[in-house]
Amino acid sequence: MKLSGESLMGAQQYGIDQNRLTDYAEEIAALGKAGVQVGVVIGGGNIFRGLSGATKGFDRVKGDQMGMLATIINSLALDSALKKQGIKSRVLTSIRMEPVGEYYSKEKAMEALNNGEVVIISGGTGNPYFTTDTASALRGIEIEADIMLKGTRVDGIYTADPEKDPNATKFDTISFDEIYKRNLRIMDLTATTMCNENNLPILVFNMDQKGNLQKVINGENIGTIVHR
């Protein structure tokens, strides 16, 4: 599951909205209690985004490293909120930060998933110039996920930005090839290509609508599925 860091702001202009964080934790906790194995990658845009920092004069590498730390802050917050829900969870970091979190490896992630823990993988890929979308694609492929759930603030993929174009129409399903042809940026191109090449389908849905994650798992027709 890829979650937007910016969505964690809720109605605020910056930081973590406690109500939104609790909503996310409750939604994910319901999956854990149902026996669904869940891995989570969360962005850091509510705190700092490396690329936007670079446009303001930050060195790009340093900016991306700051963004990685922002994802770790969000991951620790989600970990705490999940534990309040009685869910076992574990934070793994792509850069060494013990005792903040354990250093990521596939083996640790798979062990935790098989033990019924929600695995929160933070720090992006651990490298500059890669987004958390790419990190979520990479980690999803590594842990042999069945699907990537991309939680956004819109309810799927449209022919155009629905917030700007009232005539935009929604896709129920769309192929990766069509994504490329239409130049639809559901994620960055690297992440989309990784999912395509490794046959990892993507479901884009509105995570900010409470109850939607459970509907997804129940097989209800919400969001947009991207497939080969």
Coordinates of N, CA and C in Angstrom, one line a residue:
M1 N 0.8 -1.2 0.0 CA 0.0 0.0 0.0 C 0.9 1.2 0.0
K2 N 0.6 2.2 -0.9 CA 1.3 3.4 -1.0 C 0.3 4.5 -0.5
L3 N 0.7 5.2 0.6 CA -0.1 6.3 1.1 C 0.6 7.6 0.9
S4 N -0.3 8.6 0.7 CA 0.2 10.0 0.4 C 0.6 10.7 1.7
G5 N 1.8 11.2 1.8 CA 2.2 12.0 3.0 C 1.3 13.2 3.1
E6 N 1.1 13.9 1.9 CA 0.3 15.1 1.9 C -1.1 14.9 2.5
S7 N -1.7 13.7 2.2 CA -3.0 13.4 2.8 C -3.0 13.4 4.3
L8 N -1.9 13.1 4.9 CA -1.8 13.1 6.4 C -2.0 14.5 7.0
M9 N -1.9 15.5 6.2 CA -2.1 16.9 6.7 C -3.6 17.1 7.0
G10 N -4.5 16.4 6.4 CA -5.9 16.6 6.6 C -6.2 18.0 6.1
A11 N -6.9 18.8 7.0 CA -7.2 20.2 6.7 C -6.1 21.2 7.0
Q12 N -5.0 20.6 7.6 CA -3.9 21.5 8.0 C -3.1 21.9 6.8
Q13 N -2.2 22.8 7.0 CA -1.3 23.2 5.9 C 0.1 22.5 6.0
Y14 N 0.3 21.8 7.1 CA 1.6 21.2 7.4 C 1.5 20.2 8.5
G15 N 2.3 19.1 8.4 CA 2.4 18.2 9.5 C 1.4 17.1 9.5
I16 N 1.0 16.5 10.6 CA 0.2 15.3 10.7 C -1.1 15.7 11.4
D17 N -2.2 15.5 10.8 CA -3.5 15.7 11.4 C -3.9 14.4 12.1
Q18 N -4.1 14.5 13.4 CA -4.3 13.3 14.3 C -5.5 12.5 13.9
N19 N -6.6 13.2 13.5 CA -7.8 12.5 13.1 C -7.6 11.7 11.8
R20 N -6.9 12.3 10.8 CA -6.6 11.6 9.6 C -5.7 10.4 9.9
L21 N -4.7 10.6 10.7 CA -3.8 9.5 11.1 C -4.6 8.3 11.7
T22 N -5.5 8.7 12.6 CA -6.3 7.6 13.3 C -7.2 6.9 12.3
D23 N -7.8 7.7 11.3 CA -8.6 7.0 10.3 C -7.8 6.0 9.5
Y24 N -6.6 6.4 9.1 CA -5.7 5.5 8.4 C -5.4 4.2 9.2
A25 N -5.1 4.5 10.5 CA -4.7 3.3 11.3 C -5.9 2.4 11.5
E26 N -7.1 2.9 11.7 CA -8.3 2.1 11.8 C -8.6 1.3 10.6
E27 N -8.4 1.9 9.4 CA -8.6 1.2 8.1 C -7.6 0.1 8.0
I28 N -6.3 0.3 8.2 CA -5.3 -0.7 8.1 C -5.5 -1.8 9.2
A29 N -5.8 -1.4 10.4 CA -6.0 -2.3 11.4 C -7.1 -3.3 11.1
A30 N -8.2 -2.9 10.4 CA -9.3 -3.8 10.1 C -8.8 -4.9 9.1
L31 N -7.8 -4.5 8.3 CA -7.3 -5.5 7.4 C -6.4 -6.5 8.1
G32 N -5.6 -6.0 9.0 CA -4.8 -6.9 9.8 C -5.6 -7.9 10.6
K33 N -6.7 -7.4 11.2 CA -7.5 -8.2 12.0 C -8.2 -9.3 11.2
A34 N -8.4 -9.0 9.9 CA -9.0 -9.9 8.9 C -8.0 -10.9 8.4
G35 N -6.7 -10.8 8.8 CA -5.7 -11.7 8.3 C -5.0 -11.4 7.0
V36 N -5.3 -10.1 6.5 CA -4.6 -9.7 5.3 C -3.2 -9.2 5.6
Q37 N -2.2 -9.7 4.8 CA -0.9 -9.2 5.0 C -0.7 -7.8 4.3
V38 N -0.2 -6.9 5.1 CA -0.1 -5.5 4.6 C 1.3 -4.9 4.8
G39 N 1.8 -4.4 3.7 CA 3.0 -3.6 3.7 C 2.7 -2.2 3.3
V40 N 3.3 -1.2 4.0 CA 2.9 0.2 3.7 C 4.2 1.0 3.4
V41 N 4.1 1.8 2.4 CA 5.1 2.8 2.1 C 4.3 4.2 2.1
I42 N 4.8 5.1 2.9 CA 4.1 6.4 3.0 C 5.1 7.5 2.6
G43 N 4.5 8.5 1.9 CA 5.3 9.6 1.5 C 5.6 10.6 2.6
G44 N 6.3 11.7 2.3 CA 6.7 12.6 3.3 C 6.4 14.1 2.9
G45 N 5.5 14.2 1.9 CA 5.2 15.5 1.4 C 4.5 16.5 2.4
N46 N 3.9 16.0 3.4 CA 3.3 16.8 4.5 C 4.4 17.5 5.3
I47 N 5.7 17.0 5.2 CA 6.7 17.6 6.0 C 7.8 18.2 5.1
F48 N 8.3 17.5 4.2 CA 9.3 18.0 3.2 C 9.4 17.1 2.0
R49 N 9.4 17.7 0.8 CA 9.5 17.0 -0.4 C 10.8 17.4 -1.1
G50 N 11.7 16.5 -1.3 CA 13.0 16.8 -1.8 C 13.0 17.6 -3.1
L51 N 12.2 17.2 -4.1 CA 12.2 17.9 -5.4 C 11.8 19.3 -5.3
S52 N 10.7 19.6 -4.5 CA 10.3 21.0 -4.3 C 11.4 21.8 -3.5
G53 N 12.1 21.1 -2.6 CA 13.2 21.8 -1.9 C 14.3 22.2 -2.8
A54 N 14.5 21.4 -3.9 CA 15.6 21.7 -4.8 C 15.3 22.9 -5.6
T55 N 14.0 23.2 -5.9 CA 13.6 24.4 -6.6 C 13.8 25.6 -5.7
K56 N 13.9 25.4 -4.4 CA 14.1 26.6 -3.5 C 15.6 26.8 -3.1
G57 N 16.4 26.0 -3.8 CA 17.9 26.3 -3.5 C 18.6 25.2 -2.7
F58 N 17.8 24.2 -2.2 CA 18.5 23.0 -1.6 C 19.2 22.2 -2.6
D59 N 20.4 21.7 -2.2 CA 21.0 20.6 -3.0 C 20.1 19.5 -3.1
R60 N 19.9 18.9 -4.3 CA 19.0 17.9 -4.6 C 19.2 16.6 -3.7
V61 N 20.4 16.2 -3.6 CA 20.7 15.0 -2.8 C 20.4 15.3 -1.3
K62 N 20.8 16.4 -0.8 CA 20.4 16.7 0.6 C 18.9 16.9 0.8
G63 N 18.3 17.5 -0.2 CA 16.8 17.6 -0.2 C 16.1 16.3 -0.2
D64 N 16.6 15.4 -1.0 CA 16.0 14.0 -1.0 C 16.2 13.3 0.3
Q65 N 17.4 13.5 0.9 CA 17.7 12.9 2.2 C 16.8 13.4 3.2
M66 N 16.5 14.7 3.2 CA 15.5 15.3 4.1 C 14.1 14.7 3.9
G67 N 13.8 14.5 2.6 CA 12.5 13.8 2.3 C 12.4 12.4 2.9
M68 N 13.5 11.7 2.8 CA 13.6 10.3 3.4 C 13.3 10.4 4.9
L69 N 13.9 11.3 5.6 CA 13.6 11.5 7.0 C 12.2 11.8 7.3
A70 N 11.6 12.6 6.4 CA 10.2 12.9 6.6 C 9.3 11.7 6.5
T71 N 9.6 10.8 5.6 CA 8.9 9.5 5.5 C 9.0 8.7 6.7
I72 N 10.2 8.7 7.3 CA 10.4 8.0 8.6 C 9.6 8.5 9.7
I73 N 9.5 9.9 9.8 CA 8.6 10.5 10.8 C 7.2 10.0 10.7
N74 N 6.7 10.1 9.4 CA 5.3 9.6 9.2 C 5.1 8.1 9.5
S75 N 6.1 7.3 9.2 CA 6.0 5.9 9.4 C 6.0 5.6 10.9
L76 N 6.8 6.4 11.7 CA 6.7 6.2 13.2 C 5.4 6.6 13.7
A77 N 4.8 7.6 13.2 CA 3.5 8.1 13.6 C 2.4 7.0 13.3
L78 N 2.5 6.4 12.1 CA 1.5 5.4 11.7 C 1.8 4.1 12.6
D79 N 3.0 3.8 12.9 CA 3.3 2.6 13.7 C 2.7 2.8 15.1
S80 N 2.8 4.0 15.7 CA 2.3 4.3 17.0 C 0.7 4.2 17.0
A81 N 0.1 4.7 15.9 CA -1.3 4.7 15.8 C -1.8 3.3 15.6
L82 N -1.1 2.5 14.9 CA -1.5 1.1 14.7 C -1.5 0.3 16.0
K83 N -0.4 0.6 16.8 CA -0.3 -0.1 18.1 C -1.4 0.3 19.0
K84 N -1.9 1.5 18.9 CA -3.0 1.9 19.7 C -4.3 1.1 19.3
Q85 N -4.3 0.6 18.1 CA -5.4 -0.2 17.6 C -5.3 -1.6 18.0
G86 N -4.2 -2.0 18.7 CA -3.9 -3.3 19.0 C -3.3 -4.2 17.9
I87 N -2.7 -3.5 16.9 CA -2.1 -4.2 15.8 C -0.6 -4.2 15.9
K88 N -0.1 -5.4 15.7 CA 1.4 -5.5 15.7 C 1.9 -4.9 14.4
S89 N 2.9 -4.1 14.5 CA 3.5 -3.4 13.3 C 5.0 -3.3 13.6
R90 N 5.7 -3.1 12.4 CA 7.1 -3.0 12.5 C 7.6 -2.0 11.5
V91 N 8.5 -1.0 11.9 CA 9.1 -0.1 11.0 C 10.4 -0.5 10.5
L92 N 10.6 -0.6 9.2 CA 11.9 -0.9 8.6 C 12.3 0.3 7.9
T93 N 13.6 0.6 7.9 CA 14.1 1.8 7.3 C 15.1 1.4 6.2
S94 N 15.1 2.2 5.1 CA 16.0 1.9 4.0 C 17.4 2.4 4.2
I95 N 17.6 3.2 5.2 CA 18.9 3.6 5.7 C 19.0 3.2 7.1
R96 N 20.2 2.9 7.6 CA 20.4 2.5 9.0 C 20.0 3.6 9.9
M97 N 19.1 3.3 10.8 CA 18.7 4.2 11.8 C 18.3 3.5 13.2
E98 N 19.0 2.4 13.4 CA 18.7 1.8 14.7 C 19.0 2.7 15.8
P99 N 18.2 2.8 16.9 CA 17.0 2.0 17.2 C 15.7 2.6 16.7
V100 N 15.7 3.6 15.8 CA 14.5 4.2 15.3 C 13.7 3.2 14.6
G101 N 14.4 2.4 13.8 CA 13.7 1.3 13.0 C 14.8 0.3 12.6
E102 N 14.3 -0.9 12.2 CA 15.3 -1.9 11.8 C 15.6 -1.7 10.3
Y103 N 16.9 -2.0 10.0 CA 17.3 -1.9 8.6 C 16.6 -2.8 7.7
Y104 N 16.1 -2.3 6.6 CA 15.2 -3.1 5.7 C 16.0 -4.3 5.1
S105 N 15.3 -5.4 5.0 CA 15.7 -6.5 4.1 C 14.4 -7.3 3.8
K106 N 14.4 -7.9 2.6 CA 13.3 -8.7 2.2 C 13.0 -9.7 3.3
E107 N 14.0 -10.4 3.8 CA 13.8 -11.5 4.7 C 13.1 -11.0 6.0
K108 N 13.5 -9.8 6.5 CA 12.9 -9.2 7.7 C 11.4 -8.9 7.4
A109 N 11.2 -8.3 6.2 CA 9.8 -7.9 5.9 C 8.9 -9.1 5.8
M110 N 9.4 -10.2 5.1 CA 8.6 -11.4 4.9 C 8.3 -12.1 6.2
E111 N 9.3 -12.1 7.1 CA 9.2 -12.7 8.4 C 8.1 -12.0 9.2
A112 N 8.1 -10.7 9.2 CA 7.1 -9.9 9.9 C 5.7 -10.1 9.3
L113 N 5.6 -10.1 8.0 CA 4.3 -10.3 7.4 C 3.7 -11.7 7.8
N114 N 4.6 -12.7 7.8 CA 4.2 -14.1 8.1 C 3.8 -14.2 9.6
N115 N 4.3 -13.3 10.4 CA 4.0 -13.2 11.8 C 2.7 -12.4 12.1
G116 N 2.1 -11.9 11.1 CA 0.9 -11.1 11.2 C 1.1 -9.7 11.6
E117 N 2.3 -9.2 11.3 CA 2.6 -7.8 11.6 C 2.4 -6.9 10.3
V118 N 1.9 -5.7 10.5 CA 1.9 -4.7 9.4 C 3.3 -4.2 9.3
V119 N 3.8 -4.2 8.1 CA 5.2 -3.8 7.8 C 5.2 -2.4 7.2
I120 N 5.8 -1.5 7.9 CA 5.9 -0.1 7.4 C 7.3 0.1 6.9
I121 N 7.5 0.3 5.6 CA 8.9 0.4 5.0 C 9.1 1.9 4.7
S122 N 10.1 2.5 5.4 CA 10.3 3.9 5.3 C 11.6 4.3 4.8
G123 N 11.8 5.6 4.5 CA 13.1 6.0 3.9 C 13.2 5.9 2.4
G124 N 12.1 5.7 1.7 CA 12.1 5.6 0.3 C 13.0 4.4 -0.1
T125 N 13.7 4.5 -1.2 CA 14.6 3.5 -1.7 C 16.0 3.6 -0.9
G126 N 16.2 4.7 -0.2 CA 17.4 4.9 0.4 C 18.4 5.7 -0.4
N127 N 17.9 6.1 -1.6 CA 18.8 6.8 -2.6 C 18.1 8.0 -3.1
P128 N 18.9 9.1 -3.4 CA 18.3 10.3 -4.0 C 17.8 10.0 -5.4
Y129 N 17.0 11.0 -5.9 CA 16.4 10.9 -7.2 C 15.4 9.9 -7.5
F130 N 14.9 9.2 -6.4 CA 13.9 8.2 -6.5 C 12.7 8.6 -5.6
T131 N 11.5 8.5 -6.1 CA 10.4 8.9 -5.3 C 9.9 7.8 -4.4
T132 N 8.9 8.1 -3.5 CA 8.3 7.0 -2.7 C 7.4 6.2 -3.5
D133 N 6.9 6.7 -4.7 CA 6.2 5.8 -5.6 C 7.1 4.7 -6.1
T134 N 8.3 5.1 -6.5 CA 9.3 4.0 -6.9 C 9.6 3.1 -5.8
A135 N 9.7 3.6 -4.6 CA 10.0 2.8 -3.4 C 8.9 1.8 -3.2
S136 N 7.6 2.3 -3.3 CA 6.5 1.4 -3.1 C 6.4 0.3 -4.2
A137 N 6.8 0.6 -5.4 CA 6.8 -0.4 -6.5 C 7.9 -1.4 -6.2
L138 N 9.1 -0.9 -5.8 CA 10.2 -1.8 -5.6 C 9.9 -2.7 -4.4
R139 N 9.4 -2.2 -3.3 CA 9.2 -3.0 -2.1 C 8.0 -4.0 -2.4
G140 N 7.0 -3.5 -3.1 CA 5.9 -4.4 -3.4 C 6.4 -5.6 -4.2
I141 N 7.2 -5.4 -5.2 CA 7.8 -6.5 -6.0 C 8.7 -7.4 -5.1
E142 N 9.5 -6.8 -4.3 CA 10.4 -7.6 -3.4 C 9.6 -8.5 -2.5
I143 N 8.6 -8.0 -1.9 CA 7.8 -8.8 -0.9 C 6.7 -9.7 -1.5
E144 N 6.7 -9.7 -2.9 CA 5.8 -10.6 -3.6 C 4.4 -10.3 -3.4
A145 N 4.1 -9.0 -3.4 CA 2.7 -8.5 -3.1 C 1.8 -8.9 -4.3
D146 N 0.5 -9.1 -4.0 CA -0.5 -9.5 -5.0 C -0.9 -8.2 -5.8
I147 N -0.9 -7.1 -5.1 CA -1.4 -5.9 -5.7 C -0.8 -4.7 -5.0
M148 N -0.6 -3.6 -5.7 CA -0.3 -2.3 -5.0 C -1.6 -1.5 -4.9
L149 N -1.9 -1.1 -3.7 CA -3.0 -0.2 -3.4 C -2.5 1.2 -3.3
K150 N -2.8 2.1 -4.2 CA -2.3 3.5 -4.1 C -3.4 4.4 -3.6
G151 N -3.3 4.8 -2.4 CA -4.3 5.6 -1.7 C -4.1 7.1 -2.1
T152 N -5.0 7.7 -2.7 CA -4.9 9.1 -3.1 C -6.1 9.9 -2.6
R153 N -6.2 11.2 -3.0 CA -7.4 12.0 -2.6 C -8.4 12.0 -3.7
V154 N -8.2 11.3 -4.8 CA -9.2 11.1 -5.9 C -9.6 9.7 -6.0
D155 N -10.8 9.4 -6.6 CA -11.4 8.1 -6.5 C -11.0 7.2 -7.7
G156 N -9.9 7.5 -8.4 CA -9.4 6.7 -9.4 C -8.7 7.4 -10.5
I157 N -8.5 6.9 -11.7 CA -7.8 7.5 -12.7 C -8.8 8.0 -13.8
Y158 N -8.6 9.2 -14.2 CA -9.4 9.9 -15.1 C -8.7 10.3 -16.4
T159 N -9.5 10.6 -17.4 CA -8.9 11.0 -18.7 C -8.1 12.3 -18.6
A160 N -8.5 13.1 -17.5 CA -7.7 14.4 -17.2 C -7.9 14.6 -15.7
D161 N -7.3 15.6 -15.2 CA -7.3 15.9 -13.8 C -8.8 16.3 -13.5
P162 N -9.5 15.5 -12.7 CA -10.9 15.8 -12.4 C -11.1 17.1 -11.5
E163 N -10.0 17.5 -10.9 CA -10.1 18.7 -10.1 C -10.0 20.0 -10.9
K164 N -9.5 19.8 -12.2 CA -9.4 20.9 -13.1 C -10.3 20.8 -14.3
D165 N -10.7 19.6 -14.7 CA -11.5 19.4 -15.9 C -12.8 18.7 -15.5
P166 N -13.9 19.4 -15.5 CA -15.2 18.8 -15.1 C -15.7 17.8 -16.0
N167 N -15.1 17.8 -17.2 CA -15.6 16.8 -18.2 C -14.7 15.5 -18.2
A168 N -13.8 15.4 -17.3 CA -12.9 14.2 -17.2 C -13.8 13.0 -16.8
T169 N -13.5 11.9 -17.5 CA -14.2 10.7 -17.2 C -13.3 9.6 -16.5
K170 N -13.9 8.8 -15.7 CA -13.1 7.8 -14.9 C -13.0 6.5 -15.6
F171 N -11.9 5.9 -15.4 CA -11.6 4.5 -15.9 C -11.9 3.5 -14.7
D172 N -12.6 2.4 -15.0 CA -12.7 1.4 -14.0 C -11.5 0.5 -14.1
T173 N -11.0 0.2 -15.3 CA -9.8 -0.5 -15.5 C -9.0 0.2 -16.7
I174 N -7.7 0.0 -16.7 CA -6.9 0.6 -17.7 C -5.6 -0.2 -17.8
S175 N -5.1 -0.4 -19.0 CA -3.8 -1.2 -19.1 C -2.6 -0.2 -18.9
F176 N -1.5 -0.8 -18.6 CA -0.3 0.0 -18.5 C 0.0 0.6 -19.9
D177 N -0.2 -0.1 -21.0 CA 0.1 0.5 -22.3 C -0.8 1.7 -22.5
E178 N -2.0 1.7 -22.1 CA -2.9 2.9 -22.3 C -2.4 4.0 -21.4
I179 N -1.9 3.7 -20.2 CA -1.4 4.7 -19.3 C -0.3 5.5 -20.0
Y180 N 0.6 4.7 -20.7 CA 1.7 5.3 -21.4 C 1.2 6.1 -22.6
K181 N 0.3 5.6 -23.4 CA -0.2 6.3 -24.6 C -0.9 7.6 -24.2
R182 N -1.6 7.6 -23.1 CA -2.3 8.8 -22.7 C -1.5 9.7 -21.8
N183 N -0.3 9.3 -21.5 CA 0.6 10.0 -20.6 C 0.0 10.4 -19.3
L184 N -0.7 9.4 -18.7 CA -1.3 9.6 -17.4 C -0.3 9.4 -16.3
R185 N -0.1 10.3 -15.5 CA 1.0 10.2 -14.4 C 0.3 9.8 -13.1
I186 N -0.1 8.5 -13.1 CA -0.6 8.0 -11.8 C 0.5 7.9 -10.7
M187 N 1.7 7.6 -11.2 CA 2.9 7.6 -10.4 C 4.0 8.0 -11.4
D188 N 5.2 8.1 -10.8 CA 6.3 8.5 -11.7 C 6.6 7.4 -12.7
L189 N 7.2 7.7 -13.8 CA 7.4 6.7 -14.9 C 8.2 5.5 -14.5
T190 N 9.2 5.7 -13.6 CA 10.0 4.6 -13.1 C 9.1 3.6 -12.4
A191 N 8.3 4.1 -11.5 CA 7.4 3.2 -10.7 C 6.4 2.4 -11.5
T192 N 5.8 3.2 -12.5 CA 4.8 2.5 -13.4 C 5.5 1.4 -14.2
T193 N 6.7 1.7 -14.7 CA 7.4 0.7 -15.5 C 7.8 -0.5 -14.7
M194 N 8.2 -0.3 -13.5 CA 8.6 -1.4 -12.6 C 7.4 -2.3 -12.4
C195 N 6.2 -1.7 -12.1 CA 5.0 -2.5 -11.9 C 4.6 -3.3 -13.1
N196 N 4.7 -2.6 -14.3 CA 4.4 -3.3 -15.6 C 5.3 -4.4 -15.8
E197 N 6.6 -4.2 -15.7 CA 7.6 -5.3 -16.1 C 7.5 -6.4 -15.1
N198 N 7.1 -6.2 -13.9 CA 7.0 -7.3 -12.9 C 5.6 -7.8 -12.7
N199 N 4.6 -7.3 -13.5 CA 3.2 -7.8 -13.4 C 2.6 -7.6 -12.1
L200 N 2.9 -6.4 -11.5 CA 2.2 -6.0 -10.2 C 1.1 -5.0 -10.5
P201 N -0.2 -5.4 -10.5 CA -1.3 -4.5 -10.8 C -1.4 -3.5 -9.7
I202 N -2.0 -2.3 -10.1 CA -2.1 -1.2 -9.2 C -3.6 -0.8 -9.1
L203 N -4.1 -0.6 -7.9 CA -5.4 -0.1 -7.7 C -5.3 1.3 -7.1
V204 N -5.8 2.3 -7.9 CA -5.8 3.7 -7.4 C -7.2 4.0 -6.9
F205 N -7.3 4.5 -5.6 CA -8.6 4.7 -5.0 C -8.4 5.9 -4.0
N206 N -9.6 6.4 -3.5 CA -9.6 7.5 -2.6 C -9.5 6.9 -1.2
M207 N -8.3 7.1 -0.6 CA -8.0 6.6 0.8 C -8.6 7.6 1.8
D208 N -8.9 8.8 1.4 CA -9.4 9.8 2.4 C -10.9 9.6 2.7
Q209 N -11.6 8.8 1.9 CA -13.0 8.4 2.2 C -13.0 7.2 3.1
K210 N -13.4 7.4 4.3 CA -13.3 6.4 5.3 C -14.2 5.2 4.9
G211 N -13.6 4.0 5.1 CA -14.3 2.8 4.7 C -13.9 2.2 3.3
N212 N -13.2 3.1 2.5 CA -12.9 2.6 1.2 C -11.9 1.5 1.1
L213 N -11.0 1.5 2.0 CA -10.0 0.4 2.0 C -10.7 -1.0 2.3
Q214 N -11.6 -1.0 3.2 CA -12.3 -2.2 3.4 C -13.1 -2.6 2.2
K215 N -13.7 -1.6 1.5 CA -14.5 -1.9 0.3 C -13.6 -2.6 -0.8
V216 N -12.3 -2.0 -0.9 CA -11.4 -2.6 -1.8 C -11.1 -4.1 -1.5
I217 N -10.9 -4.3 -0.3 CA -10.6 -5.7 0.1 C -11.8 -6.6 -0.1
N218 N -13.0 -6.1 0.1 CA -14.2 -6.9 -0.1 C -14.5 -7.1 -1.6
G219 N -13.7 -6.4 -2.5 CA -13.9 -6.6 -3.9 C -15.0 -5.7 -4.5
E220 N -15.3 -4.7 -3.8 CA -16.3 -3.7 -4.4 C -15.7 -2.9 -5.5
N221 N -16.5 -2.5 -6.4 CA -16.0 -1.8 -7.6 C -15.7 -0.3 -7.3
I222 N -14.6 0.0 -6.7 CA -14.2 1.4 -6.5 C -12.8 1.6 -7.0
G223 N -12.5 2.8 -7.4 CA -11.2 3.1 -7.9 C -11.0 2.6 -9.3
T224 N -9.7 2.5 -9.7 CA -9.3 2.1 -11.0 C -8.2 1.1 -10.9
I225 N -8.3 0.0 -11.6 CA -7.3 -1.0 -11.6 C -6.4 -0.9 -12.9
V226 N -5.1 -0.8 -12.7 CA -4.1 -0.8 -13.8 C -3.5 -2.2 -13.9
H227 N -3.6 -2.7 -15.2 CA -3.1 -4.1 -15.4 C -2.4 -4.2 -16.7
R228 N -1.8 -5.3 -16.9 CA -1.1 -5.6 -18.2 C -2.1 -5.7 -19.4

